[in-house]
Amino acid sequence: MTSREMGRRNLGVRVTIQDVAKASGVSATTVSHVLTGKRPVAAATKDRVESAVRELNYRPNHAARHLRTRTSQMIAVIVPDITNPFYSLLTRGLADVVGGDYGSYVCNTDGSEDREHTFVADALARGVDGVVIASVDADVERAASPTRFNTPVVCLGDSIDHPYVDRVIAADAEGSRAATEHLISRGAQRVGMIQGPGNSAQSRAEGYRQALESAGQRFRPRITVHGDWTRAGGRLAMTRLMKQRDRPDAVFCANDLMAIGAMDAVRELGLTIPGDVALVGFDDIEAASLVNPGLSTVANPAYETGWAAGGLLLDRLLDRHTGGRRTVTLPCRLVVRESS
């Protein structure tokens, strides 16, 4: 290494790819091939380049690469609640697939359609290469707007029905039906449900109603209420249910956080679980096995969902798939614990 090169590093001046090329005695193009792995390079040459990279502490200039290649090597992940452990595990699964080639940043919408659209617009302005979105918006065209800019989109769930938006869907209806059938099988006569907000996760509500119909039990709108996916929302929803004259003797909750909130409400009312009311959630987040009593739930494969979303997105980004929409459906399974 020359004194000039050492001086540049010690002064904090950005080391360029040309500096690495000079130090290793090759062209800048060859250095680029070594760094990207897109072209074969002789082993001895590769060793010299990698040694120079380490000695010079070279870091690629991503901004310059973005201008040159029109790519950012970044993926936007847009979710309604990053504090929900389900989405944390999902993001981990995504990163494990794309992390070698793409970075990702997470946007938390708090279940707001306006925030969702703000984040989508911001992601496009930043030139992200792809978008993974758990959309809360009923306006399909707005939610799928990145496709107009040839930006690949993967939807988590079935909220976006667009011909060029790939989807990863859990078998929600089957899981919800199994949960409700389980509650009925233990003798419940009035099975209520705490749904998500608005029209979200309709397949979970459909599975619940299918189980009631199959068992010959009528659907009771009074004991079907909406929460906001949070623990606090589940507590409020359960309080409303349990203060009704003909209160439910079992409740299926559309996610685990609301189910844990429902458990809070039952205890505050001086009732017991499952003696006075049995509970089943959905997702099987880690906390489901830690609360007392343990929460029966439907295991929703969060990590696998993120992994599948990452694979679909990479296929688009690497031009391995250029056709219409693909849908990956992942199975769910009932996990019975003490709450039911």
Short mmCIF file of C-alpha atoms in Angstrom, two decimals:
data_model
loop_
_atom_site.label_atom_id
_atom_site.label_comp_id
_atom_site.label_asym_id
_atom_site.label_seq_id
_atom_site.Cartn_x
_atom_site.Cartn_y
_atom_site.Cartn_z
CA MET A 1 0.00 0.00 0.00
CA THR A 2 1.41 3.40 -0.93
CA SER A 3 1.80 6.27 1.53
CA ARG A 4 -0.83 8.19 -0.45
CA GLU A 5 -3.35 5.36 -0.04
CA MET A 6 -2.60 5.09 3.69
CA GLY A 7 -2.98 8.84 3.97
CA ARG A 8 -6.39 8.78 2.27
CA ARG A 9 -7.63 6.11 4.69
CA ASN A 10 -6.20 7.81 7.79
CA LEU A 11 -7.69 11.19 6.82
CA GLY A 12 -11.12 9.64 6.44
CA VAL A 13 -11.26 10.35 2.69
CA ARG A 14 -13.56 7.94 0.86
CA VAL A 15 -11.61 5.16 -0.75
CA THR A 16 -12.72 4.63 -4.34
CA ILE A 17 -12.92 1.52 -6.47
CA GLN A 18 -10.05 3.00 -8.48
CA ASP A 19 -7.87 3.01 -5.32
CA VAL A 20 -8.65 -0.68 -4.80
CA ALA A 21 -7.86 -1.40 -8.45
CA LYS A 22 -4.50 0.37 -8.23
CA ALA A 23 -3.56 -1.35 -4.97
CA SER A 24 -4.36 -4.80 -6.36
CA GLY A 25 -2.92 -4.18 -9.84
CA VAL A 26 -6.15 -4.79 -11.78
CA SER A 27 -8.80 -2.73 -13.52
CA ALA A 28 -11.77 -1.15 -11.74
CA THR A 29 -14.00 -3.43 -13.81
CA THR A 30 -12.27 -6.50 -12.39
CA VAL A 31 -12.72 -5.14 -8.85
CA SER A 32 -16.42 -4.70 -9.61
CA HIS A 33 -16.66 -8.30 -10.82
CA VAL A 34 -15.06 -9.54 -7.59
CA LEU A 35 -17.37 -7.44 -5.41
CA THR A 36 -20.60 -8.36 -7.20
CA GLY A 37 -19.74 -11.95 -8.06
CA LYS A 38 -21.47 -11.52 -11.41
CA ARG A 39 -18.42 -12.54 -13.49
CA PRO A 40 -15.82 -15.26 -12.79
CA VAL A 41 -12.39 -14.00 -11.69
CA ALA A 42 -9.20 -16.03 -11.25
CA ALA A 43 -8.65 -17.13 -7.65
CA ALA A 44 -5.29 -15.36 -7.30
CA THR A 45 -6.73 -12.11 -8.67
CA LYS A 46 -9.73 -12.40 -6.37
CA ASP A 47 -7.46 -12.85 -3.37
CA ARG A 48 -5.45 -9.71 -4.27
CA VAL A 49 -8.60 -7.63 -4.68
CA GLU A 50 -10.17 -8.86 -1.43
CA SER A 51 -6.90 -8.18 0.40
CA ALA A 52 -6.84 -4.61 -0.96
CA VAL A 53 -10.48 -4.10 0.03
CA ARG A 54 -9.66 -5.09 3.61
CA GLU A 55 -6.46 -3.06 3.85
CA LEU A 56 -8.01 0.08 2.41
CA ASN A 57 -11.26 -0.43 4.37
CA TYR A 58 -13.17 0.09 1.13
CA ARG A 59 -16.94 0.53 1.30
CA PRO A 60 -19.05 0.57 -1.90
CA ASN A 61 -20.73 3.87 -2.76
CA HIS A 62 -24.36 2.78 -2.86
CA ALA A 63 -25.59 6.21 -3.92
CA ALA A 64 -23.35 6.16 -6.98
CA ARG A 65 -24.44 2.62 -7.80
CA HIS A 66 -28.07 3.66 -7.54
CA LEU A 67 -27.51 6.45 -10.05
CA ARG A 68 -25.61 4.14 -12.37
CA THR A 69 -27.85 1.05 -12.24
CA ARG A 70 -31.18 2.66 -11.31
CA THR A 71 -31.45 0.21 -8.42
CA SER A 72 -31.28 0.87 -4.67
CA GLN A 73 -30.76 -2.68 -3.38
CA MET A 74 -33.48 -1.83 -0.84
CA ILE A 75 -36.91 -3.31 -0.13
CA ALA A 76 -39.70 -1.53 1.75
CA VAL A 77 -41.69 -3.68 4.19
CA ILE A 78 -44.99 -2.01 5.13
CA VAL A 79 -46.89 -3.51 8.09
CA PRO A 80 -49.74 -2.32 10.33
CA ASP A 81 -48.06 -2.90 13.71
CA ILE A 82 -44.34 -3.59 14.12
CA THR A 83 -44.85 -4.12 17.87
CA ASN A 84 -46.85 -7.26 17.05
CA PRO A 85 -44.30 -10.11 17.35
CA PHE A 86 -45.85 -11.77 14.31
CA TYR A 87 -44.49 -9.05 12.03
CA SER A 88 -41.07 -9.05 13.69
CA LEU A 89 -40.68 -12.75 12.96
CA LEU A 90 -42.06 -12.30 9.45
CA THR A 91 -39.51 -9.57 8.74
CA ARG A 92 -36.75 -11.88 9.95
CA GLY A 93 -37.86 -14.56 7.49
CA LEU A 94 -37.85 -12.03 4.65
CA ALA A 95 -34.39 -10.73 5.57
CA ASP A 96 -32.96 -14.23 5.70
CA VAL A 97 -33.94 -14.71 2.05
CA VAL A 98 -33.04 -11.34 0.53
CA GLY A 99 -30.41 -10.12 2.98
CA GLY A 100 -27.44 -11.22 0.90
CA ASP A 101 -28.52 -8.98 -1.98
CA TYR A 102 -30.96 -6.43 -0.56
CA GLY A 103 -31.39 -4.40 2.57
CA SER A 104 -34.86 -3.70 3.94
CA TYR A 105 -36.54 -1.04 6.00
CA VAL A 106 -39.81 -1.42 7.88
CA CYS A 107 -42.65 1.10 7.81
CA ASN A 108 -45.30 0.96 10.55
CA THR A 109 -48.73 2.22 9.45
CA ASP A 110 -50.59 1.78 12.76
CA GLY A 111 -53.42 0.37 10.64
CA SER A 112 -53.93 3.72 8.89
CA GLU A 113 -54.73 3.82 5.18
CA ASP A 114 -53.32 7.36 4.93
CA ARG A 115 -50.03 6.34 6.53
CA GLU A 116 -49.88 3.31 4.26
CA HIS A 117 -50.14 5.48 1.14
CA THR A 118 -47.62 7.95 2.52
CA PHE A 119 -45.12 5.13 3.03
CA VAL A 120 -45.77 3.67 -0.42
CA ALA A 121 -45.19 7.08 -2.01
CA ASP A 122 -42.03 7.57 0.06
CA ALA A 123 -40.73 4.13 -0.92
CA LEU A 124 -41.22 4.92 -4.59
CA ALA A 125 -39.52 8.32 -4.17
CA ARG A 126 -36.54 6.54 -2.63
CA GLY A 127 -36.39 4.22 -5.62
CA VAL A 128 -36.80 0.96 -3.71
CA ASP A 129 -36.53 -2.16 -5.81
CA GLY A 130 -39.54 -3.90 -4.28
CA VAL A 131 -42.38 -3.56 -1.77
CA VAL A 132 -43.77 -6.12 0.67
CA ILE A 133 -47.04 -4.93 2.16
CA ALA A 134 -49.62 -6.12 4.66
CA SER A 135 -52.20 -3.73 3.29
CA VAL A 136 -55.09 -2.29 5.29
CA ASP A 137 -56.57 -0.44 2.31
CA ALA A 138 -59.69 -1.54 0.47
CA ASP A 139 -58.67 0.52 -2.59
CA VAL A 140 -56.78 -2.11 -4.56
CA GLU A 141 -55.46 0.24 -7.24
CA ARG A 142 -54.04 2.67 -4.70
CA ALA A 143 -52.50 -0.09 -2.59
CA ALA A 144 -50.97 -1.68 -5.69
CA SER A 145 -49.74 1.62 -7.16
CA PRO A 146 -46.03 0.57 -7.23
CA THR A 147 -46.86 -1.85 -10.05
CA ARG A 148 -47.51 1.15 -12.31
CA PHE A 149 -43.83 2.02 -11.88
CA ASN A 150 -42.72 -1.56 -12.59
CA THR A 151 -41.87 -2.02 -8.92
CA PRO A 152 -42.63 -5.59 -7.79
CA VAL A 153 -45.14 -5.91 -4.95
CA VAL A 154 -45.84 -8.87 -2.67
CA CYS A 155 -48.98 -8.71 -0.54
CA LEU A 156 -49.17 -10.48 2.80
CA GLY A 157 -52.72 -11.78 2.91
CA ASP A 158 -55.53 -11.44 0.40
CA SER A 159 -56.35 -7.74 0.75
CA ILE A 160 -54.85 -6.83 -2.65
CA ASP A 161 -56.43 -8.64 -5.60
CA HIS A 162 -54.31 -7.40 -8.49
CA PRO A 163 -53.08 -9.35 -11.55
CA TYR A 164 -49.42 -8.44 -10.97
CA VAL A 165 -49.26 -8.46 -7.17
CA ASP A 166 -47.95 -11.76 -5.79
CA ARG A 167 -49.51 -12.92 -2.52
CA VAL A 168 -48.57 -15.03 0.48
CA ILE A 169 -51.70 -16.25 2.24
CA ALA A 170 -52.15 -18.36 5.35
CA ALA A 171 -55.02 -20.85 5.28
CA ASP A 172 -56.97 -18.50 7.56
CA ALA A 173 -60.45 -19.85 6.92
CA GLU A 174 -59.42 -23.42 7.66
CA GLY A 175 -57.54 -22.37 10.80
CA SER A 176 -60.43 -20.26 12.09
CA ARG A 177 -62.88 -23.04 11.40
CA ALA A 178 -60.71 -25.51 13.33
CA ALA A 179 -60.49 -23.09 16.27
CA THR A 180 -64.27 -22.58 16.39
CA GLU A 181 -64.98 -26.30 15.99
CA HIS A 182 -62.63 -26.97 18.88
CA LEU A 183 -64.58 -24.59 21.13
CA ILE A 184 -67.89 -26.16 20.09
CA SER A 185 -66.51 -29.66 20.71
CA ARG A 186 -65.82 -28.80 24.35
CA GLY A 187 -69.47 -27.91 24.83
CA ALA A 188 -69.67 -24.19 24.02
CA GLN A 189 -73.18 -23.10 23.01
CA ARG A 190 -72.53 -19.40 22.38
CA VAL A 191 -69.20 -18.90 20.60
CA GLY A 192 -68.41 -15.24 20.08
CA MET A 193 -65.68 -13.68 17.98
CA ILE A 194 -63.43 -10.65 18.24
CA GLN A 195 -62.64 -9.72 14.63
CA GLY A 196 -60.09 -7.29 13.27
CA PRO A 197 -61.08 -3.74 12.35
CA GLY A 198 -63.38 -3.06 9.40
CA ASN A 199 -63.24 -5.68 6.69
CA SER A 200 -59.75 -6.95 7.50
CA ALA A 201 -59.05 -10.70 7.68
CA GLN A 202 -62.48 -11.62 6.36
CA SER A 203 -61.39 -15.20 5.77
CA ARG A 204 -61.00 -15.67 9.52
CA ALA A 205 -64.55 -14.46 10.07
CA GLU A 206 -65.74 -16.77 7.28
CA GLY A 207 -64.11 -19.81 8.89
CA TYR A 208 -65.79 -18.95 12.20
CA ARG A 209 -69.22 -18.72 10.59
CA GLN A 210 -68.68 -21.93 8.61
CA ALA A 211 -67.97 -23.82 11.84
CA LEU A 212 -71.13 -22.47 13.48
CA GLU A 213 -73.24 -23.43 10.49
CA SER A 214 -71.71 -26.91 10.30
CA ALA A 215 -72.50 -27.48 13.99
CA GLY A 216 -76.06 -26.26 13.62
CA GLN A 217 -75.46 -23.17 15.75
CA ARG A 218 -76.85 -19.85 14.59
CA PHE A 219 -74.66 -16.81 14.00
CA ARG A 220 -75.28 -14.16 16.68
CA PRO A 221 -74.23 -10.66 15.56
CA ARG A 222 -74.46 -9.39 19.15
CA ILE A 223 -71.53 -11.54 20.24
CA THR A 224 -69.37 -10.74 17.21
CA VAL A 225 -67.41 -7.53 17.80
CA HIS A 226 -64.44 -5.72 16.28
CA GLY A 227 -61.08 -4.97 17.86
CA ASP A 228 -58.02 -3.18 16.53
CA TRP A 229 -55.49 -6.07 16.59
CA THR A 230 -53.90 -4.77 19.85
CA ARG A 231 -53.97 -6.10 23.40
CA ALA A 232 -55.80 -2.99 24.59
CA GLY A 233 -58.33 -3.36 21.79
CA GLY A 234 -58.94 -6.99 22.70
CA ARG A 235 -59.52 -6.03 26.33
CA LEU A 236 -62.13 -3.43 25.38
CA ALA A 237 -63.88 -5.77 22.93
CA MET A 238 -64.02 -8.60 25.46
CA THR A 239 -65.40 -6.29 28.13
CA ARG A 240 -68.26 -5.38 25.77
CA LEU A 241 -68.96 -9.04 25.06
CA MET A 242 -68.95 -10.16 28.69
CA LYS A 243 -71.25 -7.38 29.86
CA GLN A 244 -74.01 -8.52 27.54
CA ARG A 245 -77.01 -10.30 29.06
CA ASP A 246 -76.53 -13.40 26.92
CA ARG A 247 -72.74 -13.38 27.06
CA PRO A 248 -70.65 -15.95 25.16
CA ASP A 249 -69.23 -19.02 26.88
CA ALA A 250 -66.33 -19.16 24.40
CA VAL A 251 -64.63 -16.58 22.20
CA PHE A 252 -62.44 -16.93 19.13
CA CYS A 253 -60.09 -13.95 18.68
CA ALA A 254 -58.69 -13.07 15.26
CA ASN A 255 -55.17 -12.64 16.64
CA ASP A 256 -53.21 -13.46 19.77
CA LEU A 257 -52.68 -9.91 20.97
CA MET A 258 -56.43 -9.33 21.15
CA ALA A 259 -56.85 -12.74 22.81
CA ILE A 260 -54.35 -11.79 25.51
CA GLY A 261 -56.25 -8.53 26.00
CA ALA A 262 -59.44 -10.59 26.26
CA MET A 263 -57.81 -12.61 29.04
CA ASP A 264 -57.08 -9.35 30.87
CA ALA A 265 -60.76 -8.38 30.66
CA VAL A 266 -61.98 -11.76 31.93
CA ARG A 267 -59.74 -11.54 34.99
CA GLU A 268 -60.81 -7.94 35.69
CA LEU A 269 -64.45 -9.10 35.68
CA GLY A 270 -63.68 -11.77 38.25
CA LEU A 271 -64.34 -14.63 35.84
CA THR A 272 -62.22 -17.69 35.06
CA ILE A 273 -60.61 -19.13 31.94
CA PRO A 274 -61.72 -21.63 30.66
CA GLY A 275 -64.33 -22.22 33.37
CA ASP A 276 -66.55 -19.23 32.61
CA VAL A 277 -65.30 -18.56 29.11
CA ALA A 278 -62.87 -20.43 26.87
CA LEU A 279 -60.54 -18.55 24.55
CA VAL A 280 -58.66 -19.29 21.34
CA GLY A 281 -56.41 -16.84 19.47
CA PHE A 282 -54.69 -16.80 16.10
CA ASP A 283 -50.97 -16.54 15.16
CA ASP A 284 -49.20 -18.48 17.96
CA ILE A 285 -46.80 -15.68 18.86
CA GLU A 286 -44.28 -16.56 21.58
CA ALA A 287 -46.37 -14.87 24.29
CA ALA A 288 -49.22 -17.33 23.67
CA SER A 289 -47.27 -20.07 25.45
CA LEU A 290 -46.06 -17.74 28.23
CA VAL A 291 -49.33 -16.26 29.51
CA ASN A 292 -51.29 -17.96 32.28
CA PRO A 293 -53.28 -19.95 31.38
CA GLY A 294 -51.49 -20.86 28.17
CA LEU A 295 -53.40 -19.55 25.17
CA SER A 296 -54.88 -22.01 22.68
CA THR A 297 -54.32 -20.59 19.23
CA VAL A 298 -53.93 -21.24 15.54
CA ALA A 299 -50.29 -21.37 14.47
CA ASN A 300 -49.81 -18.90 11.63
CA PRO A 301 -46.34 -19.44 10.09
CA ALA A 302 -44.88 -15.92 10.40
CA TYR A 303 -41.26 -16.77 9.55
CA GLU A 304 -42.32 -18.94 6.62
CA THR A 305 -44.59 -16.14 5.37
CA GLY A 306 -41.64 -13.74 5.29
CA TRP A 307 -39.45 -16.37 3.65
CA ALA A 308 -42.03 -17.03 0.94
CA ALA A 309 -42.54 -13.30 0.33
CA GLY A 310 -38.79 -12.85 -0.07
CA GLY A 311 -38.61 -15.68 -2.58
CA LEU A 312 -41.45 -14.29 -4.68
CA LEU A 313 -39.86 -10.85 -4.68
CA LEU A 314 -36.41 -12.15 -5.65
CA ASP A 315 -37.96 -14.03 -8.57
CA ARG A 316 -39.31 -10.72 -9.87
CA LEU A 317 -36.16 -8.74 -9.17
CA LEU A 318 -33.91 -11.30 -10.84
CA ASP A 319 -36.31 -11.75 -13.78
CA ARG A 320 -36.90 -15.38 -12.91
CA HIS A 321 -40.63 -14.67 -13.15
CA THR A 322 -42.15 -11.97 -15.34
CA GLY A 323 -45.70 -13.28 -15.73
CA GLY A 324 -48.92 -12.78 -13.79
CA ARG A 325 -49.76 -13.11 -10.15
CA ARG A 326 -48.64 -16.06 -8.06
CA THR A 327 -50.15 -17.07 -4.72
CA VAL A 328 -48.42 -19.09 -2.02
CA THR A 329 -50.80 -20.56 0.57
CA LEU A 330 -49.30 -21.74 3.85
CA PRO A 331 -51.08 -24.20 6.17
CA CYS A 332 -52.24 -23.32 9.70
CA ARG A 333 -52.69 -25.72 12.61
CA LEU A 334 -54.56 -25.64 15.89
CA VAL A 335 -52.45 -25.54 19.06
CA VAL A 336 -54.49 -26.49 22.14
CA ARG A 337 -53.42 -25.10 25.52
CA GLU A 338 -55.09 -24.43 28.87
CA SER A 339 -57.30 -21.50 27.82
CA SER A 340 -59.72 -23.86 26.09
#
